[in-house]
Coordinates of C-alpha atoms in Angstrom, one line a residue:
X17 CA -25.5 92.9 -21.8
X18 CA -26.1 89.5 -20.0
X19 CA -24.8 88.2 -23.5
X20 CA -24.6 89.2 -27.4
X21 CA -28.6 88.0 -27.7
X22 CA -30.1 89.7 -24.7
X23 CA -30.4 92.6 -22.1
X24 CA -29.9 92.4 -18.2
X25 CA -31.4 94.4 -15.4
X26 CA -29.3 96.3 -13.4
X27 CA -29.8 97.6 -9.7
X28 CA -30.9 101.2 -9.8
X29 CA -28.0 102.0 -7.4
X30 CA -25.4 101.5 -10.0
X31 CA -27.2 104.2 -12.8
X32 CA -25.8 107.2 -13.3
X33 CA -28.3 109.5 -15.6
X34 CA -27.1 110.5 -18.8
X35 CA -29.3 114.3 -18.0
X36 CA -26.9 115.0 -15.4
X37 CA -23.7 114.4 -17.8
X38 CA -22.4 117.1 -20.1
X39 CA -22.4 115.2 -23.9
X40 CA -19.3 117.3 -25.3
X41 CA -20.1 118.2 -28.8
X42 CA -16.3 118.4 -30.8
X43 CA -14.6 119.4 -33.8
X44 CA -13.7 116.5 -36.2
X45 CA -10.6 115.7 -34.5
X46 CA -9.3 116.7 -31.1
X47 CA -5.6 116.5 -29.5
X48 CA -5.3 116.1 -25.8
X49 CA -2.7 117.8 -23.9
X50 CA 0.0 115.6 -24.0
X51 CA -0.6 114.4 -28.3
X52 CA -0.8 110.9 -26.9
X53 CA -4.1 110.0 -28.5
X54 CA -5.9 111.7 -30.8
X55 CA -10.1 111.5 -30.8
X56 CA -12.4 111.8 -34.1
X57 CA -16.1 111.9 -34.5
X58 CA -17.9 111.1 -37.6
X59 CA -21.3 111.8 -38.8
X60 CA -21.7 109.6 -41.8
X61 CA -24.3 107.9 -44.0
X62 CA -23.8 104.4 -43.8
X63 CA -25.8 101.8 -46.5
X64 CA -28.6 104.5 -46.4
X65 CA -29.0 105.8 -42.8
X66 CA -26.8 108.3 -40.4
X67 CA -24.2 107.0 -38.1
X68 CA -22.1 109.0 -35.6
X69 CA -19.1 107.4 -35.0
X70 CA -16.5 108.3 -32.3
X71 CA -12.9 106.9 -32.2
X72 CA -9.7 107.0 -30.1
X73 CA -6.6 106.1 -30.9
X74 CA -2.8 106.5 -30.4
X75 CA 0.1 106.5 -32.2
X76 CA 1.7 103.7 -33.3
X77 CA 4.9 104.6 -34.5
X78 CA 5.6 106.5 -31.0
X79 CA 2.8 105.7 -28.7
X80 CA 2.9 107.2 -25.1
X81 CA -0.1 104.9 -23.4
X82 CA -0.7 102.1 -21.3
X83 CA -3.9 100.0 -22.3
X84 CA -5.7 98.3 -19.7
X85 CA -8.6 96.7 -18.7
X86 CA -11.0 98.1 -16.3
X87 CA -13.1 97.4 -13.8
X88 CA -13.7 96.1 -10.2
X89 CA -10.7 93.8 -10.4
X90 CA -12.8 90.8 -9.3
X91 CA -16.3 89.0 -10.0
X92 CA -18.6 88.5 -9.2
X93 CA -19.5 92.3 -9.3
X94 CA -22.3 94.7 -9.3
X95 CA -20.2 96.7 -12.2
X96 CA -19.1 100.0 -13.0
X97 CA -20.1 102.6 -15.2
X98 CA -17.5 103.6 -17.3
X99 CA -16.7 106.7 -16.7
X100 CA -16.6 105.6 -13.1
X101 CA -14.0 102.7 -14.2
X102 CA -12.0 106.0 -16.3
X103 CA -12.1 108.4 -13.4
X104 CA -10.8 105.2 -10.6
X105 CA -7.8 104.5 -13.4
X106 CA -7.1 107.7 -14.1
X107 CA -7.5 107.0 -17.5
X108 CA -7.4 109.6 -21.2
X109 CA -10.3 107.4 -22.7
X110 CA -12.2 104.3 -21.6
X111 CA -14.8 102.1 -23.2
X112 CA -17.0 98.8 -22.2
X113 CA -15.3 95.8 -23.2
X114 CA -16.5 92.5 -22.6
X115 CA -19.9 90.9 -22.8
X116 CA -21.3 89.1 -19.2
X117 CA -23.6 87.4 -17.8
X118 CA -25.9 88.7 -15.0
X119 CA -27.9 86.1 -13.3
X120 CA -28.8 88.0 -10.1
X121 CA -28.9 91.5 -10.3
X122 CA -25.6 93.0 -9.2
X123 CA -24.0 89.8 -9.7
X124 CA -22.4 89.9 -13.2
X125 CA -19.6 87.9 -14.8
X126 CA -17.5 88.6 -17.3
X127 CA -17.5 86.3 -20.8
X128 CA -14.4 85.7 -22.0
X129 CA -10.6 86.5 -21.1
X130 CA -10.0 89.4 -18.4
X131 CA -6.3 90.4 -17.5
X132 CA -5.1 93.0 -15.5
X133 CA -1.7 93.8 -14.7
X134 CA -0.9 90.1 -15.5
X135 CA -3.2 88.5 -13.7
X136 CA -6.1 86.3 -15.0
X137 CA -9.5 87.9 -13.3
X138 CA -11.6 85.9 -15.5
X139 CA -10.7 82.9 -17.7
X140 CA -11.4 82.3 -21.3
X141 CA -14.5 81.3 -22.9
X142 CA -15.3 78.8 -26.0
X143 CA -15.7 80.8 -29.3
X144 CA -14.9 84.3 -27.9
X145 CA -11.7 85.2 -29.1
X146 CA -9.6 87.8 -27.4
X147 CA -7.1 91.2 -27.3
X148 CA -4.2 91.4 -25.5
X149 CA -1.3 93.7 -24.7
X150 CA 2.2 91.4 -25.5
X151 CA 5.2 93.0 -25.4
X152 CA 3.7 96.3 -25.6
X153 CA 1.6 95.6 -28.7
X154 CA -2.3 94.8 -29.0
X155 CA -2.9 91.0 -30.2
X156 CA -5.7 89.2 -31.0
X157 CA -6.1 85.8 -30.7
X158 CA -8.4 82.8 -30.0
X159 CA -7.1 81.6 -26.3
X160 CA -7.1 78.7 -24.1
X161 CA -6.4 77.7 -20.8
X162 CA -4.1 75.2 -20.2
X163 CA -4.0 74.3 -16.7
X164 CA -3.3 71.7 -14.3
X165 CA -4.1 71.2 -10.8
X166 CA -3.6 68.6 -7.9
X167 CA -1.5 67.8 -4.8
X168 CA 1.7 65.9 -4.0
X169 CA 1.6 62.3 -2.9
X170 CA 4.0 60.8 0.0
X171 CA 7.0 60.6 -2.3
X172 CA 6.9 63.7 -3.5
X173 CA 5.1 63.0 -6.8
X174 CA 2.8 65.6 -8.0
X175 CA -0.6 64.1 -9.2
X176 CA -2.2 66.4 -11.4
X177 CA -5.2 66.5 -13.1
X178 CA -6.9 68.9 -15.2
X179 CA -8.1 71.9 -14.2
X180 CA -11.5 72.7 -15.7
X181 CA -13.4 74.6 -13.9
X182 CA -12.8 78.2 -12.0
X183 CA -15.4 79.0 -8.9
X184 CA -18.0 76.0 -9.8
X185 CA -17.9 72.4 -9.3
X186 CA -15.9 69.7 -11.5
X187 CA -18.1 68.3 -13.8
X188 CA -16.3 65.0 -14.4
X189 CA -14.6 62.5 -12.3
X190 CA -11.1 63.2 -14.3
X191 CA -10.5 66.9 -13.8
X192 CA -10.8 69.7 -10.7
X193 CA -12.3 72.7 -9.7
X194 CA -10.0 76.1 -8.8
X195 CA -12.1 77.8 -6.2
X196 CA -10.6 81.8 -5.8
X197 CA -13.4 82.5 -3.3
X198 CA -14.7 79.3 -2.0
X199 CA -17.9 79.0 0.0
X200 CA -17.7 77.7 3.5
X201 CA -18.0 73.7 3.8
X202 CA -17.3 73.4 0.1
X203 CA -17.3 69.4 -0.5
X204 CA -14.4 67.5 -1.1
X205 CA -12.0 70.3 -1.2
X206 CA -9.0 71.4 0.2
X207 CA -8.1 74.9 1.1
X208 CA -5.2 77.3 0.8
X209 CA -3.9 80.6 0.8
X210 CA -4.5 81.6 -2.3
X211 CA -3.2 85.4 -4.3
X212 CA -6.0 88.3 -2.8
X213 CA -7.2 88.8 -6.7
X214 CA -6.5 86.8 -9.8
X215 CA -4.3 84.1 -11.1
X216 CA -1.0 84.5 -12.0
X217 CA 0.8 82.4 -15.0
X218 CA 3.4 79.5 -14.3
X219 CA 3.4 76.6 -11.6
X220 CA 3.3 77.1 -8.0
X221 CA 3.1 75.2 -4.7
X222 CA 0.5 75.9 -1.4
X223 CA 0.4 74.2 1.8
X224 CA -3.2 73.2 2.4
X225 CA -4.8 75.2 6.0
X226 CA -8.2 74.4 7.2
X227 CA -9.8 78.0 6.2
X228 CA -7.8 78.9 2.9
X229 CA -9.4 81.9 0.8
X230 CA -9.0 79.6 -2.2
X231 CA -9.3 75.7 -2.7
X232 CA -8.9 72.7 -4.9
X233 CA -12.4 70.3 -5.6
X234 CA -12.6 67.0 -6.7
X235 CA -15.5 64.9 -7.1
X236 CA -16.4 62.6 -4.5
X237 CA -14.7 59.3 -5.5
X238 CA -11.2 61.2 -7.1
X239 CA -11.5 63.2 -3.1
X240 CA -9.0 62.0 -0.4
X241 CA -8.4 64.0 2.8
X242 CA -4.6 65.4 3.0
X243 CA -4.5 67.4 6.1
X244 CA -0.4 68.2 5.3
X245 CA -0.6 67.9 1.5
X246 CA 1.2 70.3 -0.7
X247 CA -1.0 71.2 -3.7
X248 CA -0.1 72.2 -6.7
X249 CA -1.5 75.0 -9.8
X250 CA 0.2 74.7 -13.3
X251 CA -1.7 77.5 -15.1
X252 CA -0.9 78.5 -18.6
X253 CA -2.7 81.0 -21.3
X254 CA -2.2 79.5 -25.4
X255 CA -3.7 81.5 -28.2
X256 CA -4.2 79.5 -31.3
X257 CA -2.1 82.3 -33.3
X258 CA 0.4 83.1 -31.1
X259 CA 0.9 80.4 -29.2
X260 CA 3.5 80.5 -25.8
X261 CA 3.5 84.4 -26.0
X262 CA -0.1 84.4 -24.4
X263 CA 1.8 83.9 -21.3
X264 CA 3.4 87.1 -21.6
X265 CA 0.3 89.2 -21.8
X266 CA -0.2 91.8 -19.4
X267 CA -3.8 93.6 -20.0
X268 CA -6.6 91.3 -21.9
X269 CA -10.4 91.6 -22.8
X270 CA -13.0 89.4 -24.6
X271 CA -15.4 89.9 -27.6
X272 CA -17.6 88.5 -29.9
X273 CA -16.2 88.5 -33.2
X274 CA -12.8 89.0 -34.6
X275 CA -13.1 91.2 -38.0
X276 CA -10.3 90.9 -40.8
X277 CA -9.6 92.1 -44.1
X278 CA -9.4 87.9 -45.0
X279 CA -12.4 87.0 -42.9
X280 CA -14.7 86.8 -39.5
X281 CA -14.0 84.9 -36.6
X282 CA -16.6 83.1 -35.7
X283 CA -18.7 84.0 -38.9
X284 CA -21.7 86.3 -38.6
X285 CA -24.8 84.2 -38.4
X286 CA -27.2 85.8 -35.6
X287 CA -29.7 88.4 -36.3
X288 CA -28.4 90.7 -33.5
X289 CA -24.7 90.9 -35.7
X290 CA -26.3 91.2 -38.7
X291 CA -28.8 94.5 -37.9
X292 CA -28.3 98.0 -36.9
X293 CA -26.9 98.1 -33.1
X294 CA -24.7 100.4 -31.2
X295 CA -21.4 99.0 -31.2
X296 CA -18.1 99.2 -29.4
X297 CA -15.1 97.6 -31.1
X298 CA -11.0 97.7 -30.4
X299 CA -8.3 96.7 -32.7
X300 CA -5.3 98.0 -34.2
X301 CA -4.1 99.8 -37.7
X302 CA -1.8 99.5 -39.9
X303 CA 1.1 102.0 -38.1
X304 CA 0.8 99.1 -35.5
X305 CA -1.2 101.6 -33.4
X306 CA -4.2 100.7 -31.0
X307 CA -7.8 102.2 -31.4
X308 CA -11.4 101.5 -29.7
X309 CA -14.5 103.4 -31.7
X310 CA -18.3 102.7 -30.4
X311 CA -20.9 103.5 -33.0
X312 CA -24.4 105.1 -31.5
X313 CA -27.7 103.4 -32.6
X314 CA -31.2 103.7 -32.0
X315 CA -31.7 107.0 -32.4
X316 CA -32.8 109.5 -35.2
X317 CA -29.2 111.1 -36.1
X318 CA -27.7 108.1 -35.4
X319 CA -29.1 104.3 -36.6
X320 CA -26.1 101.9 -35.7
X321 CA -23.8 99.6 -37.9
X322 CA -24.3 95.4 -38.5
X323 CA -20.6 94.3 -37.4
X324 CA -19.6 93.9 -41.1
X325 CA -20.3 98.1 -41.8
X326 CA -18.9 99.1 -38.9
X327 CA -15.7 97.1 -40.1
X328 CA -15.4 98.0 -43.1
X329 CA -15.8 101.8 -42.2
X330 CA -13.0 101.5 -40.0
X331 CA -10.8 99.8 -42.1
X332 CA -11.3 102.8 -44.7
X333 CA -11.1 105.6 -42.7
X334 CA -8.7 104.8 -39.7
X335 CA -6.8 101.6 -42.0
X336 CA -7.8 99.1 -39.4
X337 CA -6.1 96.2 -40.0
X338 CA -8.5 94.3 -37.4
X339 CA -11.6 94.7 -35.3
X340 CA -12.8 92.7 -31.9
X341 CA -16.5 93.5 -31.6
X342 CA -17.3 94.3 -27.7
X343 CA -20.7 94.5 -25.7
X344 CA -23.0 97.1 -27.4
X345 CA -26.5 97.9 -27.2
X346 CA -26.9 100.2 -24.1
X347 CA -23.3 99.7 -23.3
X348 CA -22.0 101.1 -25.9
X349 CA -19.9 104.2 -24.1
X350 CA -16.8 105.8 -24.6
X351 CA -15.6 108.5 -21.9
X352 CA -12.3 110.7 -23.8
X353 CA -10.9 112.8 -21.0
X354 CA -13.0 112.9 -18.5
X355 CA -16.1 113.9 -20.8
X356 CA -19.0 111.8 -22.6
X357 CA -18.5 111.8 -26.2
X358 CA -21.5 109.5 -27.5
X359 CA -25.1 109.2 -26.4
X360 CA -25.8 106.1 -25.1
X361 CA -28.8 104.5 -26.6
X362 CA -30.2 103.7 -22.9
X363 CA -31.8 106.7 -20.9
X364 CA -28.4 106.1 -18.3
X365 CA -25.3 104.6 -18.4
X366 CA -25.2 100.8 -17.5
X367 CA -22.9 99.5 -14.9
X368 CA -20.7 96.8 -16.5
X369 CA -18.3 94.2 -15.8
X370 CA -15.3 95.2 -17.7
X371 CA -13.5 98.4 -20.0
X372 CA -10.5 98.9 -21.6
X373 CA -8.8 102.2 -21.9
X374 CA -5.6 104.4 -22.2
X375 CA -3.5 106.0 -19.9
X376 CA -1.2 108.6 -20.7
X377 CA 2.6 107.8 -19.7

């Protein structure tokens, strides 16, 4: 979904067709082989109308899985489907995660937080609040980056500014741009050799070469050639719950909306929250466990959920203690073992920029 209001195109070689997929038809609950997660499927009547509802989880007093995100590691990207992204992470379940933007086909961007394996693939974005692995456990969070960037004069001093833009051009004369995978002749930039994917936390050093695979931009009056200069990256994540911590996180993804038992972050206010969708949604319970469910929508069996039903349903039936809402709509997929467990509402299953998933330990 090029965001949470409308639909994208996507290139026809990245569909995979739904006919040529077995849809597994299960038993209320399923264990897989190892009793590291356990998968349910609901068929409910939800304020009026029927809802199937599908949901993975693990345990949370001794869980044996790794959650990550998923997908092709950097952007843009002409996307995955997901049980493409499941089957190259060999992981037990796997759903879409973030929403993104698609402004040339096969060119999408994630919105929002990405991190995989402790690296930043995509940074965070104003009023999407995100879920990351810290210290084992799934947070949520509202997160910033705090970042610095510059080079080192003749004494040694480090002149820094801030760093507020990643892969587009500063918009102000007091901050500069992070380029991962500059285009040739970029203006008023300098170049270095930069990490092959992603940035990592903390503050680090480069010496600046005339054909780097990242650079630094400044605006045209801030810009001074340094042929020799040492440039420097102070890059830190902050979550406006947790603080510091964010800096430990190993595996993030991006939503719309987080959903508590107290309230909604940001509150529901657009149509497309408020009616029936498909939906895809991660979170935790109360045994400190991680789950994702997706809710299928637009079809006969199956209407959908407004985020504040599908909430509440899974804070009664699985104790959810909180939700983030993910991309839905046609992206709405969940892959359990290897086999498709809902029906997406599309007639094939989008490619998309980012999952999130389990893999057995």
């Amino acid at each position: 979904m090029a965001g949470p209001l409308s639909g994208s195109t996507r290139p026809a070689a990245t569909v995979v067709r739904v006919a040529g997929l077995a849809v597994l038809s299960l038993a209320i609950v399923t264990a897989p082989a190892f009793g590291a997660l356990r998968f349910q499927k609901y068929q409910k009547t939800i304020e009026g109308e029927p809802v199937a509802v599908f949901v993975a989880r693990d345990d949370g007093h001794e869980p044996r899985t790794d959650w990550v995100s998923l997908g092709a590691g950097s952007y843009p990207t002409a996307g995955l489907s997901v049980p493409e992204m499941a089957a190259r992470a060999a992981a037990a379940v796997a759903v879409n995660a973030n929403f993104y933007r698609e402004d040339a086909p096969g060119q999408q961007e994630p919105i929002g937080l990405v991190v995989h394996e402790g690296k930043i693939l995509a940074v965070p974005a104003r009023s999407y609040p995100s879920a990351g692995v810290i210290e084992g456990t799934l947070q949520w969070d509202k997160v910033e980056l705090r970042a610095r960037a510059g080079r080192k004069d003749a004494g040694g001093d480090a002149r820094l500014s801030k760093l507020c833009r990643v892969n587009s051009p500063p918009p102000s004369e007091d901050c500069v741009s992070l380029w991962t995978r500059p285009l040739e002749n970029l203006g008023h930039a300098i170049y270095f050799a930069g990490a092959p994917a992603g940035l990592s936390q903390g503050r680090f050093e480069f010496k600046a070469s005339a054909h780097g695979n990242w650079a630094l931009q400044w605006t045209k009056s801030k810009y001074k050639a340094a042929k020799n200069a040492v440039l420097v990256l102070d890059i830190r994540l902050n979550g406006a719950r947790l603080g510091e911590k964010w800096q430990k996180v190993t595996e993030a993804v991006s939503g719309s909306h987080v959903l508590t038992p107290e309230n909604t972050m940001p509150s529901i206010t657009h149509s497309w929250a408020l009616s029936r969708q498909p939906r895809t949604m991660l979170g935790a319970d109360k045994e400190g466990g991680t789950w994702v469910a997706v809710f299928d929508g637009r079809r006969e069996n199956s209407k959908g959920v407004s985020l504040k039903d599908g909430w509440e349903f899974l804070h009664r039936n699985i104790a959810a203690t909180w939700a983030l809402n993910l991309d839905g709509g046609g992206s709405s997929t969940m892959i359990y073992e290897g086999r498709l467990v809902n029906k997406p509402s599309d007639t094939y299953l989008r490619a998309v920029a980012v999952g999130f998933g389990a893999k057995v330990k």
